mmCIF file of C-alpha atoms in Angstrom:
data_model
loop_
_atom_site.group_PDB
_atom_site.id
_atom_site.type_symbol
_atom_site.label_atom_id
_atom_site.label_comp_id
_atom_site.label_asym_id
_atom_site.label_seq_id
_atom_site.Cartn_x
_atom_site.Cartn_y
_atom_site.Cartn_z
ATOM 1 C CA UNK A 629 -112.531 152.197 22.047
ATOM 2 C CA UNK A 630 -110.171 149.616 19.742
ATOM 3 C CA UNK A 631 -108.002 147.082 21.832
ATOM 4 C CA UNK A 632 -106.190 147.751 18.888
ATOM 5 C CA UNK A 633 -104.967 150.753 19.967
ATOM 6 C CA UNK A 634 -101.311 151.828 20.488
ATOM 7 C CA UNK A 635 -99.680 150.814 23.975
ATOM 8 C CA UNK A 636 -99.943 154.467 24.655
ATOM 9 C CA UNK A 637 -102.889 155.241 24.007
ATOM 10 C CA UNK A 638 -104.233 152.524 26.041
ATOM 11 C CA UNK A 639 -101.920 153.773 29.157
ATOM 12 C CA UNK A 640 -103.244 157.973 28.915
ATOM 13 C CA UNK A 641 -106.626 156.078 29.377
ATOM 14 C CA UNK A 642 -105.664 154.051 32.079
ATOM 15 C CA UNK A 643 -104.171 156.396 33.668
ATOM 16 C CA UNK A 644 -106.837 158.746 33.706
ATOM 17 C CA UNK A 645 -109.022 156.602 35.093
ATOM 18 C CA UNK A 646 -107.403 155.714 37.721
ATOM 19 C CA UNK A 647 -107.189 158.547 38.861
ATOM 20 C CA UNK A 648 -110.931 159.924 38.647
ATOM 21 C CA UNK A 649 -110.634 162.215 36.275
ATOM 22 C CA UNK A 650 -112.540 163.235 33.091
ATOM 23 C CA UNK A 651 -110.654 164.601 29.995
ATOM 24 C CA UNK A 652 -111.112 167.891 30.686
ATOM 25 C CA UNK A 653 -109.764 167.705 34.183
ATOM 26 C CA UNK A 654 -107.001 165.628 32.491
ATOM 27 C CA UNK A 655 -105.747 168.556 30.390
ATOM 28 C CA UNK A 656 -106.355 171.424 33.044
ATOM 29 C CA UNK A 657 -103.457 168.937 35.327
ATOM 30 C CA UNK A 658 -101.489 169.367 31.592
ATOM 31 C CA UNK A 659 -101.295 173.408 32.593
ATOM 32 C CA UNK A 660 -99.513 173.224 35.403
ATOM 33 C CA UNK A 661 -96.786 171.265 33.565
ATOM 34 C CA UNK A 662 -96.889 172.949 30.595
ATOM 35 C CA UNK A 663 -94.003 175.045 30.583
ATOM 36 C CA UNK A 664 -95.992 177.198 27.712
ATOM 37 C CA UNK A 665 -99.659 178.505 27.989
ATOM 38 C CA UNK A 666 -101.722 176.153 26.400
ATOM 39 C CA UNK A 667 -104.466 176.270 23.828
ATOM 40 C CA UNK A 668 -108.286 176.637 24.833
ATOM 41 C CA UNK A 669 -110.112 173.726 26.835
ATOM 42 C CA UNK A 670 -112.486 172.794 24.287
ATOM 43 C CA UNK A 671 -109.659 172.532 21.638
ATOM 44 C CA UNK A 672 -107.406 170.549 24.410
ATOM 45 C CA UNK A 673 -109.928 168.339 25.147
ATOM 46 C CA UNK A 674 -110.681 167.203 21.262
ATOM 47 C CA UNK A 675 -106.743 167.138 21.053
ATOM 48 C CA UNK A 676 -107.120 164.642 24.340
ATOM 49 C CA UNK A 677 -109.862 162.506 22.328
ATOM 50 C CA UNK A 678 -107.409 162.399 20.416
ATOM 51 C CA UNK A 679 -105.166 161.131 21.867
ATOM 52 C CA UNK A 680 -106.846 158.564 23.353
ATOM 53 C CA UNK A 681 -107.977 156.979 20.114
ATOM 54 C CA UNK A 682 -104.873 156.865 19.199
ATOM 55 C CA UNK A 683 -103.162 159.834 17.253
ATOM 56 C CA UNK A 684 -99.902 160.166 18.808
ATOM 57 C CA UNK A 685 -98.663 163.313 21.013
ATOM 58 C CA UNK A 686 -95.547 165.825 19.192
ATOM 59 C CA UNK A 687 -92.841 166.281 20.928
ATOM 60 C CA UNK A 688 -94.258 169.216 22.941
ATOM 61 C CA UNK A 689 -96.589 167.644 24.114
ATOM 62 C CA UNK A 690 -95.491 163.736 25.585
ATOM 63 C CA UNK A 691 -93.515 164.816 28.034
ATOM 64 C CA UNK A 692 -96.189 167.152 29.800
ATOM 65 C CA UNK A 693 -98.481 164.054 29.349
ATOM 66 C CA UNK A 694 -95.760 162.349 31.385
ATOM 67 C CA UNK A 695 -94.591 164.428 33.978
ATOM 68 C CA UNK A 696 -98.659 165.073 34.433
ATOM 69 C CA UNK A 697 -99.077 160.921 35.403
ATOM 70 C CA UNK A 698 -95.236 161.247 37.334
ATOM 71 C CA UNK A 699 -93.298 159.235 34.704
ATOM 72 C CA UNK A 700 -91.144 160.217 32.122
ATOM 73 C CA UNK A 701 -91.176 160.457 27.812
ATOM 74 C CA UNK A 702 -90.237 156.848 26.905
ATOM 75 C CA UNK A 703 -91.801 154.920 29.863
ATOM 76 C CA UNK A 704 -95.039 156.410 28.418
ATOM 77 C CA UNK A 705 -93.526 157.104 24.716
ATOM 78 C CA UNK A 706 -91.159 154.056 24.080
ATOM 79 C CA UNK A 707 -88.347 154.405 21.332
ATOM 80 C CA UNK A 708 -87.714 150.632 19.821
ATOM 81 C CA UNK A 709 -84.323 149.313 20.544
ATOM 82 C CA UNK A 710 -82.856 146.308 19.042
ATOM 83 C CA UNK A 711 -81.225 143.848 21.801
ATOM 84 C CA UNK A 712 -77.708 142.903 20.993
ATOM 85 C CA UNK A 713 -77.284 140.055 20.295
ATOM 86 C CA UNK A 714 -74.477 136.575 21.328
ATOM 87 C CA UNK A 715 -72.675 137.600 18.012
ATOM 88 C CA UNK A 716 -72.109 140.595 18.933
ATOM 89 C CA UNK A 717 -68.800 140.508 21.118
ATOM 90 C CA UNK A 718 -67.707 139.373 17.300
ATOM 91 C CA UNK A 719 -68.880 141.323 15.283
ATOM 92 C CA UNK A 720 -67.089 144.988 17.319
ATOM 93 C CA UNK A 721 -63.802 142.897 18.580
ATOM 94 C CA UNK A 722 -63.200 140.403 16.085
ATOM 95 C CA UNK A 723 -62.506 137.727 18.711
ATOM 96 C CA UNK A 724 -63.821 135.299 20.284
ATOM 97 C CA UNK A 725 -63.866 133.897 24.094
ATOM 98 C CA UNK A 726 -60.915 131.601 23.438
ATOM 99 C CA UNK A 727 -59.037 134.595 21.630
ATOM 100 C CA UNK A 728 -59.928 136.566 24.175
ATOM 101 C CA UNK A 729 -58.315 134.789 26.876
ATOM 102 C CA UNK A 730 -55.370 133.514 25.063
ATOM 103 C CA UNK A 731 -55.021 136.734 23.985
ATOM 104 C CA UNK A 732 -54.746 137.910 28.146
ATOM 105 C CA UNK A 733 -52.157 135.061 28.796
ATOM 106 C CA UNK A 734 -49.572 137.466 27.133
ATOM 107 C CA UNK A 735 -47.090 139.711 29.514
ATOM 108 C CA UNK A 736 -48.918 142.826 28.292
ATOM 109 C CA UNK A 737 -52.812 143.604 26.872
ATOM 110 C CA UNK A 738 -53.135 145.515 23.991
ATOM 111 C CA UNK A 739 -56.362 148.339 23.637
ATOM 112 C CA UNK A 740 -58.314 145.314 21.403
ATOM 113 C CA UNK A 741 -58.643 143.152 24.405
ATOM 114 C CA UNK A 742 -59.765 145.452 26.630
ATOM 115 C CA UNK A 743 -62.490 146.312 24.752
ATOM 116 C CA UNK A 744 -63.105 142.547 23.859
ATOM 117 C CA UNK A 745 -63.270 142.780 28.053
ATOM 118 C CA UNK A 746 -65.506 145.975 27.840
ATOM 119 C CA UNK A 747 -68.251 144.465 25.203
ATOM 120 C CA UNK A 748 -67.945 141.002 27.361
ATOM 121 C CA UNK A 749 -68.573 142.804 31.104
ATOM 122 C CA UNK A 750 -72.095 144.965 28.553
ATOM 123 C CA UNK A 751 -73.194 141.294 27.073
ATOM 124 C CA UNK A 752 -72.452 139.788 31.236
ATOM 125 C CA UNK A 753 -74.539 142.562 32.010
ATOM 126 C CA UNK A 754 -77.367 141.871 30.150
ATOM 127 C CA UNK A 755 -77.986 138.080 30.896
ATOM 128 C CA UNK A 756 -79.006 138.955 34.137
ATOM 129 C CA UNK A 757 -82.343 139.728 33.828
ATOM 130 C CA UNK A 758 -83.202 135.819 32.249
ATOM 131 C CA UNK A 759 -79.627 134.154 32.485
ATOM 132 C CA UNK A 760 -80.155 131.814 35.293
ATOM 133 C CA UNK A 761 -79.021 132.639 38.426
ATOM 134 C CA UNK A 762 -76.123 129.876 38.626
ATOM 135 C CA UNK A 763 -74.829 130.166 35.463
ATOM 136 C CA UNK A 764 -73.940 133.912 35.508
ATOM 137 C CA UNK A 765 -72.535 133.374 38.595
ATOM 138 C CA UNK A 766 -70.143 130.985 37.807
ATOM 139 C CA UNK A 767 -69.662 133.374 34.411
ATOM 140 C CA UNK A 768 -68.985 136.109 36.784
ATOM 141 C CA UNK A 769 -66.272 134.960 38.855
ATOM 142 C CA UNK A 770 -64.012 133.595 36.130
ATOM 143 C CA UNK A 771 -64.485 136.512 33.714
ATOM 144 C CA UNK A 772 -63.976 138.727 37.357
ATOM 145 C CA UNK A 773 -60.774 136.696 37.750
ATOM 146 C CA UNK A 774 -59.416 136.799 34.359
ATOM 147 C CA UNK A 775 -59.808 141.001 34.633
ATOM 148 C CA UNK A 776 -58.299 141.321 38.500
ATOM 149 C CA UNK A 777 -55.641 138.648 36.966
ATOM 150 C CA UNK A 778 -54.063 141.271 34.426
ATOM 151 C CA UNK A 779 -52.838 143.687 37.384
ATOM 152 C CA UNK A 780 -50.409 141.772 37.079
ATOM 153 C CA UNK A 781 -49.738 142.610 33.246
ATOM 154 C CA UNK A 782 -47.844 145.203 31.740
ATOM 155 C CA UNK A 783 -50.867 147.913 31.351
ATOM 156 C CA UNK A 784 -50.828 152.001 30.883
ATOM 157 C CA UNK A 785 -52.119 154.014 33.562
ATOM 158 C CA UNK A 786 -55.099 154.481 31.061
ATOM 159 C CA UNK A 787 -54.923 150.466 30.460
ATOM 160 C CA UNK A 788 -55.011 150.042 34.738
ATOM 161 C CA UNK A 789 -57.260 152.316 35.458
ATOM 162 C CA UNK A 790 -59.863 150.804 32.702
ATOM 163 C CA UNK A 791 -59.060 147.202 34.476
ATOM 164 C CA UNK A 792 -60.094 148.050 37.954
ATOM 165 C CA UNK A 793 -62.843 149.771 36.423
ATOM 166 C CA UNK A 794 -63.995 146.678 34.885
ATOM 167 C CA UNK A 795 -63.304 144.892 37.572
ATOM 168 C CA UNK A 796 -65.623 146.856 39.809
ATOM 169 C CA UNK A 797 -68.805 145.837 36.711
ATOM 170 C CA UNK A 798 -68.468 142.141 37.523
ATOM 171 C CA UNK A 799 -67.962 142.357 40.609
ATOM 172 C CA UNK A 800 -70.888 144.498 41.078
ATOM 173 C CA UNK A 801 -72.612 142.210 38.967
ATOM 174 C CA UNK A 802 -71.079 139.117 40.767
ATOM 175 C CA UNK A 803 -73.214 140.899 43.638
ATOM 176 C CA UNK A 804 -75.809 141.144 42.739
ATOM 177 C CA UNK A 805 -76.863 137.822 41.872
ATOM 178 C CA UNK A 806 -75.111 136.193 45.198
ATOM 179 C CA UNK A 807 -77.670 137.939 46.900
ATOM 180 C CA UNK A 808 -80.217 136.868 44.585
ATOM 181 C CA UNK A 809 -79.967 133.068 45.469
ATOM 182 C CA UNK A 810 -79.385 134.441 49.438
ATOM 183 C CA UNK A 811 -75.777 134.323 49.762
ATOM 184 C CA UNK A 812 -75.915 137.264 51.603
ATOM 185 C CA UNK A 813 -72.541 137.703 53.105
ATOM 186 C CA UNK A 814 -70.910 136.800 50.278
ATOM 187 C CA UNK A 815 -72.725 139.866 48.773
ATOM 188 C CA UNK A 816 -71.446 142.996 50.348
ATOM 189 C CA UNK A 817 -68.190 141.633 50.663
ATOM 190 C CA UNK A 818 -68.426 141.686 46.570
ATOM 191 C CA UNK A 819 -70.450 145.216 47.197
ATOM 192 C CA UNK A 820 -67.222 146.191 49.464
ATOM 193 C CA UNK A 821 -64.676 144.967 47.125
ATOM 194 C CA UNK A 822 -66.773 146.982 44.340
ATOM 195 C CA UNK A 823 -66.405 150.366 46.240
ATOM 196 C CA UNK A 824 -63.053 149.566 46.996
ATOM 197 C CA UNK A 825 -61.968 149.191 42.905
ATOM 198 C CA UNK A 826 -64.213 151.980 42.496
ATOM 199 C CA UNK A 827 -62.100 154.469 44.950
ATOM 200 C CA UNK A 828 -58.906 153.413 43.498
ATOM 201 C CA UNK A 829 -59.731 154.038 39.647
ATOM 202 C CA UNK A 830 -61.559 157.376 40.603
ATOM 203 C CA UNK A 831 -65.150 155.955 39.132
ATOM 204 C CA UNK A 832 -68.271 157.113 40.438
ATOM 205 C CA UNK A 833 -70.555 155.368 38.708
ATOM 206 C CA UNK A 834 -69.079 152.073 39.794
ATOM 207 C CA UNK A 835 -69.507 153.808 43.945
ATOM 208 C CA UNK A 836 -72.668 154.754 42.932
ATOM 209 C CA UNK A 837 -73.838 151.200 41.831
ATOM 210 C CA UNK A 838 -72.150 150.205 45.307
ATOM 211 C CA UNK A 839 -73.813 152.249 47.321
ATOM 212 C CA UNK A 840 -77.687 151.468 45.408
ATOM 213 C CA UNK A 841 -76.638 147.528 46.367
ATOM 214 C CA UNK A 842 -76.406 149.012 49.920
ATOM 215 C CA UNK A 843 -79.661 150.770 49.847
ATOM 216 C CA UNK A 844 -81.063 147.144 47.393
ATOM 217 C CA UNK A 845 -79.426 145.248 51.484
ATOM 218 C CA UNK A 846 -81.479 147.184 53.673
ATOM 219 C CA UNK A 847 -84.644 147.337 51.855
ATOM 220 C CA UNK A 848 -85.309 143.753 51.598
ATOM 221 C CA UNK A 849 -84.309 143.008 55.372
ATOM 222 C CA UNK A 850 -86.518 146.411 56.814
ATOM 223 C CA UNK A 851 -83.407 148.521 58.282
ATOM 224 C CA UNK A 852 -84.929 151.679 55.981
ATOM 225 C CA UNK A 853 -83.648 154.211 57.391
ATOM 226 C CA UNK A 854 -80.178 152.122 56.055
ATOM 227 C CA UNK A 855 -81.723 152.218 52.666
ATOM 228 C CA UNK A 856 -81.650 156.725 53.011
ATOM 229 C CA UNK A 857 -78.489 157.309 54.275
ATOM 230 C CA UNK A 858 -77.063 154.718 51.372
ATOM 231 C CA UNK A 859 -79.782 155.914 48.880
ATOM 232 C CA UNK A 860 -78.175 159.573 50.287
ATOM 233 C CA UNK A 861 -74.346 158.192 50.238
ATOM 234 C CA UNK A 862 -74.421 157.155 46.433
ATOM 235 C CA UNK A 863 -76.299 160.454 45.288
ATOM 236 C CA UNK A 864 -73.333 162.437 46.669
ATOM 237 C CA UNK A 865 -71.171 160.348 44.854
ATOM 238 C CA UNK A 866 -72.235 160.134 41.206
ATOM 239 C CA UNK A 867 -75.563 162.877 40.930
ATOM 240 C CA UNK A 868 -75.013 163.287 37.171
ATOM 241 C CA UNK A 869 -75.132 159.220 36.471
ATOM 242 C CA UNK A 870 -78.730 156.729 35.820
ATOM 243 C CA UNK A 871 -77.666 155.257 39.252
ATOM 244 C CA UNK A 872 -79.208 158.377 41.218
ATOM 245 C CA UNK A 873 -81.930 158.246 39.472
ATOM 246 C CA UNK A 874 -82.968 153.963 40.957
ATOM 247 C CA UNK A 875 -81.529 155.932 44.616
ATOM 248 C CA UNK A 876 -83.656 158.624 44.463
ATOM 249 C CA UNK A 877 -86.618 155.405 43.785
ATOM 250 C CA UNK A 878 -84.790 152.946 46.765
ATOM 251 C CA UNK A 879 -85.377 156.380 48.837
ATOM 252 C CA UNK A 880 -88.913 156.148 48.071
ATOM 253 C CA UNK A 881 -89.839 152.241 47.884
ATOM 254 C CA UNK A 882 -88.398 153.344 52.593
ATOM 255 C CA UNK A 883 -90.267 156.040 52.973
ATOM 256 C CA UNK A 884 -93.376 154.203 51.966
ATOM 257 C CA UNK A 885 -92.530 151.290 54.116
ATOM 258 C CA UNK A 886 -91.840 153.976 56.621
ATOM 259 C CA UNK A 887 -95.423 155.619 55.862
ATOM 260 C CA UNK A 888 -94.579 159.193 54.711
ATOM 261 C CA UNK A 889 -96.503 159.949 51.475
ATOM 262 C CA UNK A 890 -95.072 163.416 51.782
ATOM 263 C CA UNK A 891 -91.080 162.040 51.500
ATOM 264 C CA UNK A 892 -92.877 159.484 48.815
ATOM 265 C CA UNK A 893 -93.483 162.194 46.215
ATOM 266 C CA UNK A 894 -90.286 164.291 46.639
ATOM 267 C CA UNK A 895 -87.747 161.692 46.235
ATOM 268 C CA UNK A 896 -89.764 160.029 42.978
ATOM 269 C CA UNK A 897 -90.229 163.347 41.855
ATOM 270 C CA UNK A 898 -86.360 164.102 41.816
ATOM 271 C CA UNK A 899 -85.698 160.522 40.608
ATOM 272 C CA UNK A 900 -87.979 161.790 37.046
ATOM 273 C CA UNK A 901 -87.221 164.573 37.019
ATOM 274 C CA UNK A 902 -83.365 163.655 37.014
ATOM 275 C CA UNK A 903 -84.284 160.974 34.475
ATOM 276 C CA UNK A 904 -86.107 163.066 32.275
ATOM 277 C CA UNK A 905 -82.795 165.020 31.670
ATOM 278 C CA UNK A 906 -80.887 162.057 30.279
ATOM 279 C CA UNK A 907 -80.203 160.107 27.213
ATOM 280 C CA UNK A 908 -81.905 157.226 26.468
ATOM 281 C CA UNK A 909 -79.964 154.154 26.791
ATOM 282 C CA UNK A 910 -78.507 152.339 24.126
ATOM 283 C CA UNK A 911 -79.001 149.042 25.641
ATOM 284 C CA UNK A 912 -82.566 148.582 27.700
ATOM 285 C CA UNK A 913 -81.173 145.060 29.214
ATOM 286 C CA UNK A 914 -78.090 146.540 31.110
ATOM 287 C CA UNK A 915 -78.668 146.360 34.218
ATOM 288 C CA UNK A 916 -76.927 148.617 35.290
ATOM 289 C CA UNK A 917 -79.001 150.911 33.461
ATOM 290 C CA UNK A 918 -82.351 153.413 34.498
ATOM 291 C CA UNK A 919 -84.062 152.489 31.879
ATOM 292 C CA UNK A 920 -87.478 154.627 31.452
ATOM 293 C CA UNK A 921 -89.785 151.501 32.229
ATOM 294 C CA UNK A 922 -87.870 150.677 35.118
ATOM 295 C CA UNK A 923 -89.156 154.188 36.441
ATOM 296 C CA UNK A 924 -92.577 152.337 36.497
ATOM 297 C CA UNK A 925 -91.697 149.170 38.243
ATOM 298 C CA UNK A 926 -90.778 151.415 40.770
ATOM 299 C CA UNK A 927 -93.986 153.583 41.321
ATOM 300 C CA UNK A 928 -95.394 150.844 40.917
ATOM 301 C CA UNK A 929 -94.005 149.774 44.316
ATOM 302 C CA UNK A 930 -94.898 152.913 46.005
ATOM 303 C CA UNK A 931 -98.327 153.375 45.678
ATOM 304 C CA UNK A 932 -99.295 149.808 46.218
ATOM 305 C CA UNK A 933 -97.148 150.248 49.792
ATOM 306 C CA UNK A 934 -99.414 154.387 50.083
ATOM 307 C CA UNK A 935 -103.010 152.164 49.290
ATOM 308 C CA UNK A 936 -103.210 153.793 45.898
ATOM 309 C CA UNK A 937 -104.773 151.013 44.591
ATOM 310 C CA UNK A 938 -106.168 152.248 41.517
ATOM 311 C CA UNK A 939 -102.115 153.191 39.907
ATOM 312 C CA UNK A 940 -100.620 150.772 41.559
ATOM 313 C CA UNK A 941 -102.586 148.121 39.664
ATOM 314 C CA UNK A 942 -102.620 150.062 36.022
ATOM 315 C CA UNK A 943 -98.826 150.635 36.686
ATOM 316 C CA UNK A 944 -98.606 146.891 36.807
ATOM 317 C CA UNK A 945 -100.152 146.721 34.132
ATOM 318 C CA UNK A 946 -97.712 148.883 32.501
ATOM 319 C CA UNK A 947 -95.072 146.837 33.373
ATOM 320 C CA UNK A 948 -95.750 143.863 32.563
ATOM 321 C CA UNK A 949 -96.477 144.942 29.112
ATOM 322 C CA UNK A 950 -93.283 146.246 28.774
ATOM 323 C CA UNK A 951 -91.415 143.378 29.876
ATOM 324 C CA UNK A 952 -92.629 140.769 27.643
ATOM 325 C CA UNK A 953 -91.844 140.007 24.643
ATOM 326 C CA UNK A 954 -94.682 139.895 21.479
ATOM 327 C CA UNK A 955 -94.856 136.357 21.327
ATOM 328 C CA UNK A 956 -95.043 136.537 25.128
ATOM 329 C CA UNK A 957 -91.428 135.343 25.954
ATOM 330 C CA UNK A 958 -90.787 137.226 29.300
ATOM 331 C CA UNK A 959 -87.837 138.966 28.523
ATOM 332 C CA UNK A 960 -88.067 140.687 32.506
ATOM 333 C CA UNK A 961 -88.906 138.378 34.764
ATOM 334 C CA UNK A 962 -88.040 139.394 38.305
ATOM 335 C CA UNK A 963 -89.993 142.766 37.191
ATOM 336 C CA UNK A 964 -93.129 140.475 36.073
ATOM 337 C CA UNK A 965 -93.296 138.599 39.206
ATOM 338 C CA UNK A 966 -93.283 142.025 41.625
ATOM 339 C CA UNK A 967 -95.904 143.307 39.354
ATOM 340 C CA UNK A 968 -97.686 140.125 39.333
ATOM 341 C CA UNK A 969 -97.815 140.402 43.914
ATOM 342 C CA UNK A 970 -98.995 143.846 43.174
ATOM 343 C CA UNK A 971 -101.627 142.636 40.961
ATOM 344 C CA UNK A 972 -102.378 139.778 44.028
ATOM 345 C CA UNK A 973 -102.295 142.779 46.811
ATOM 346 C CA UNK A 974 -104.605 144.880 45.202
ATOM 347 C CA UNK A 975 -107.348 142.342 43.786
ATOM 348 C CA UNK A 976 -107.532 141.256 47.139
ATOM 349 C CA UNK A 977 -107.638 143.966 48.853
ATOM 350 C CA UNK A 978 -110.534 144.307 46.746
ATOM 351 C CA UNK A 979 -112.028 141.488 47.319
ATOM 352 C CA UNK A 980 -111.220 139.622 44.556
ATOM 353 C CA UNK A 981 -109.606 136.705 46.382
ATOM 354 C CA UNK A 982 -109.287 133.437 43.637
ATOM 355 C CA UNK A 983 -107.370 136.518 41.559
ATOM 356 C CA UNK A 984 -105.116 137.479 44.426
ATOM 357 C CA UNK A 985 -103.497 134.395 45.262
ATOM 358 C CA UNK A 986 -103.387 133.562 40.746
ATOM 359 C CA UNK A 987 -101.400 136.281 40.718
ATOM 360 C CA UNK A 988 -99.355 135.553 43.615
ATOM 361 C CA UNK A 989 -98.886 132.277 42.434
ATOM 362 C CA UNK A 990 -97.558 132.676 39.288
ATOM 363 C CA UNK A 991 -95.059 135.476 41.003
ATOM 364 C CA UNK A 992 -93.725 132.577 42.448
ATOM 365 C CA UNK A 993 -93.406 129.437 39.094
ATOM 366 C CA UNK A 994 -90.634 132.353 37.367
ATOM 367 C CA UNK A 995 -87.247 131.127 36.258
ATOM 368 C CA UNK A 996 -85.264 133.631 36.644
ATOM 369 C CA UNK A 997 -85.833 134.962 40.468
ATOM 370 C CA UNK A 998 -84.163 137.451 42.778
ATOM 371 C CA UNK A 999 -85.052 135.633 46.421
ATOM 372 C CA UNK A 1000 -85.107 138.680 48.608
ATOM 373 C CA UNK A 1001 -86.829 141.009 47.168
ATOM 374 C CA UNK A 1002 -89.614 138.338 45.879
ATOM 375 C CA UNK A 1003 -88.883 137.870 49.662
ATOM 376 C CA UNK A 1004 -90.539 141.458 50.807
ATOM 377 C CA UNK A 1005 -93.045 141.914 48.409
ATOM 378 C CA UNK A 1006 -94.611 138.481 48.967
ATOM 379 C CA UNK A 1007 -95.336 139.220 52.307
ATOM 380 C CA UNK A 1008 -97.379 141.842 51.410
ATOM 381 C CA UNK A 1009 -99.369 139.575 49.435
ATOM 382 C CA UNK A 1010 -99.645 136.830 52.475
ATOM 383 C CA UNK A 1011 -100.304 139.821 55.600
ATOM 384 C CA UNK A 1012 -102.928 141.108 53.170
ATOM 385 C CA UNK A 1013 -104.679 137.120 52.888
ATOM 386 C CA UNK A 1014 -103.526 136.457 55.683
ATOM 387 C CA UNK A 1015 -105.996 139.209 57.560
ATOM 388 C CA UNK A 1016 -108.944 139.447 55.128
ATOM 389 C CA UNK A 1017 -109.347 135.898 54.443
ATOM 390 C CA UNK A 1018 -107.619 133.770 57.067
ATOM 391 C CA UNK A 1019 -110.184 131.343 57.580
ATOM 392 C CA UNK A 1020 -110.793 130.551 53.560
ATOM 393 C CA UNK A 1021 -109.518 127.018 52.270
ATOM 394 C CA UNK A 1022 -107.391 128.482 49.121
ATOM 395 C CA UNK A 1023 -106.195 131.277 51.425
ATOM 396 C CA UNK A 1024 -104.753 128.205 53.923
ATOM 397 C CA UNK A 1025 -103.434 126.872 50.626
ATOM 398 C CA UNK A 1026 -101.430 129.750 48.961
ATOM 399 C CA UNK A 1027 -99.754 129.985 52.753
ATOM 400 C CA UNK A 1028 -99.025 127.000 52.946
ATOM 401 C CA UNK A 1029 -97.496 127.116 49.360
ATOM 402 C CA UNK A 1030 -95.296 129.970 51.310
ATOM 403 C CA UNK A 1031 -94.233 128.232 53.888
ATOM 404 C CA UNK A 1032 -93.389 125.040 52.363
ATOM 405 C CA UNK A 1033 -91.310 127.626 50.575
ATOM 406 C CA UNK A 1034 -89.541 128.974 53.308
ATOM 407 C CA UNK A 1035 -88.489 125.217 54.436
ATOM 408 C CA UNK A 1036 -86.747 125.254 50.694
ATOM 409 C CA UNK A 1037 -85.657 129.257 50.755
ATOM 410 C CA UNK A 1038 -84.603 129.971 54.360
ATOM 411 C CA UNK A 1039 -86.324 133.014 55.023
ATOM 412 C CA UNK A 1040 -88.810 132.690 53.241
ATOM 413 C CA UNK A 1041 -91.731 132.114 55.063
ATOM 414 C CA UNK A 1042 -93.470 135.633 55.456
ATOM 415 C CA UNK A 1043 -93.787 136.640 59.442
#
């Protein structure tokens, strides 16, 4: 097969191989997910060969193939999307930041100003994956203060609710960045503020993400029952928003760490079904949007933990492919870092210490990091390295590197 095949063709072949299936096995597995009877086996095998060679499946077959491999259609068969540029706020609202701020100082606020604030909030949330934490934290707090100050202005009831919702989104963003940088107490206070704003605005989606943050905090501190409780609470308040998908994923991650493979599959399948039924997001960079590729990221973590190394390795490759532009620029450095840890873990388990350490070191070098999440996954790699290669000089050097990082970043040292 040529390496110039489309990425989706390479993926379905890799997914099939990771499961140890023949092409006939794959066709037979499709039947369990097909809404109607499929053609005869020999015809479908010929079709499968064409798909793996690069002939794209039609709209009928795409969701069947995705479901068979435990993912969603647009994770396996992506839709091309544009990335929002820095000029969007000016194009959409006709205002630059200075003009927005000056208009915020007026005694009343018009709808055009609120629209500009919506776009600004979306822009900040879209810069989460790659903007340096310190810079994003400063900007996020500045805009949060400006929006909160609007409560003293003359607002209609609808505008008041909109300002509360915008304040909630910005509080969520600030809380996430605070937690990324290790400011756990500040992040929890900000998260609670976001929940309060969501309650006052009667905004289910902001409330759902407030619970999701609690699940994330609990996951990275080892409170796995707390993850499940937070995920279930969030799903109750926002069952029809994309946050419900991420809540299901956080629950799956917790079950994986508790060693309950059955519940992992139940939670992942619930999230997959929810996401499959939702419209494709317009802005894939927005932090509080669950894009199809993100589902592969969730499943990768779970499969690594339950020991499905071939599946985890395949999904890690997909995460890296989706998170890297054609020129090598990393669009999702935090996801990519965890994918590299996954590749390190699977390499270490297969006996390839050199590859494991290469991937482990690369994961620690990203310019944009979520420290708690990187701590959690790096501990898993360190545990495998320590268990299997503790006498190897290269392994000792890697563990020493983690120890040194632990001195610079409290809580980083693997236990």
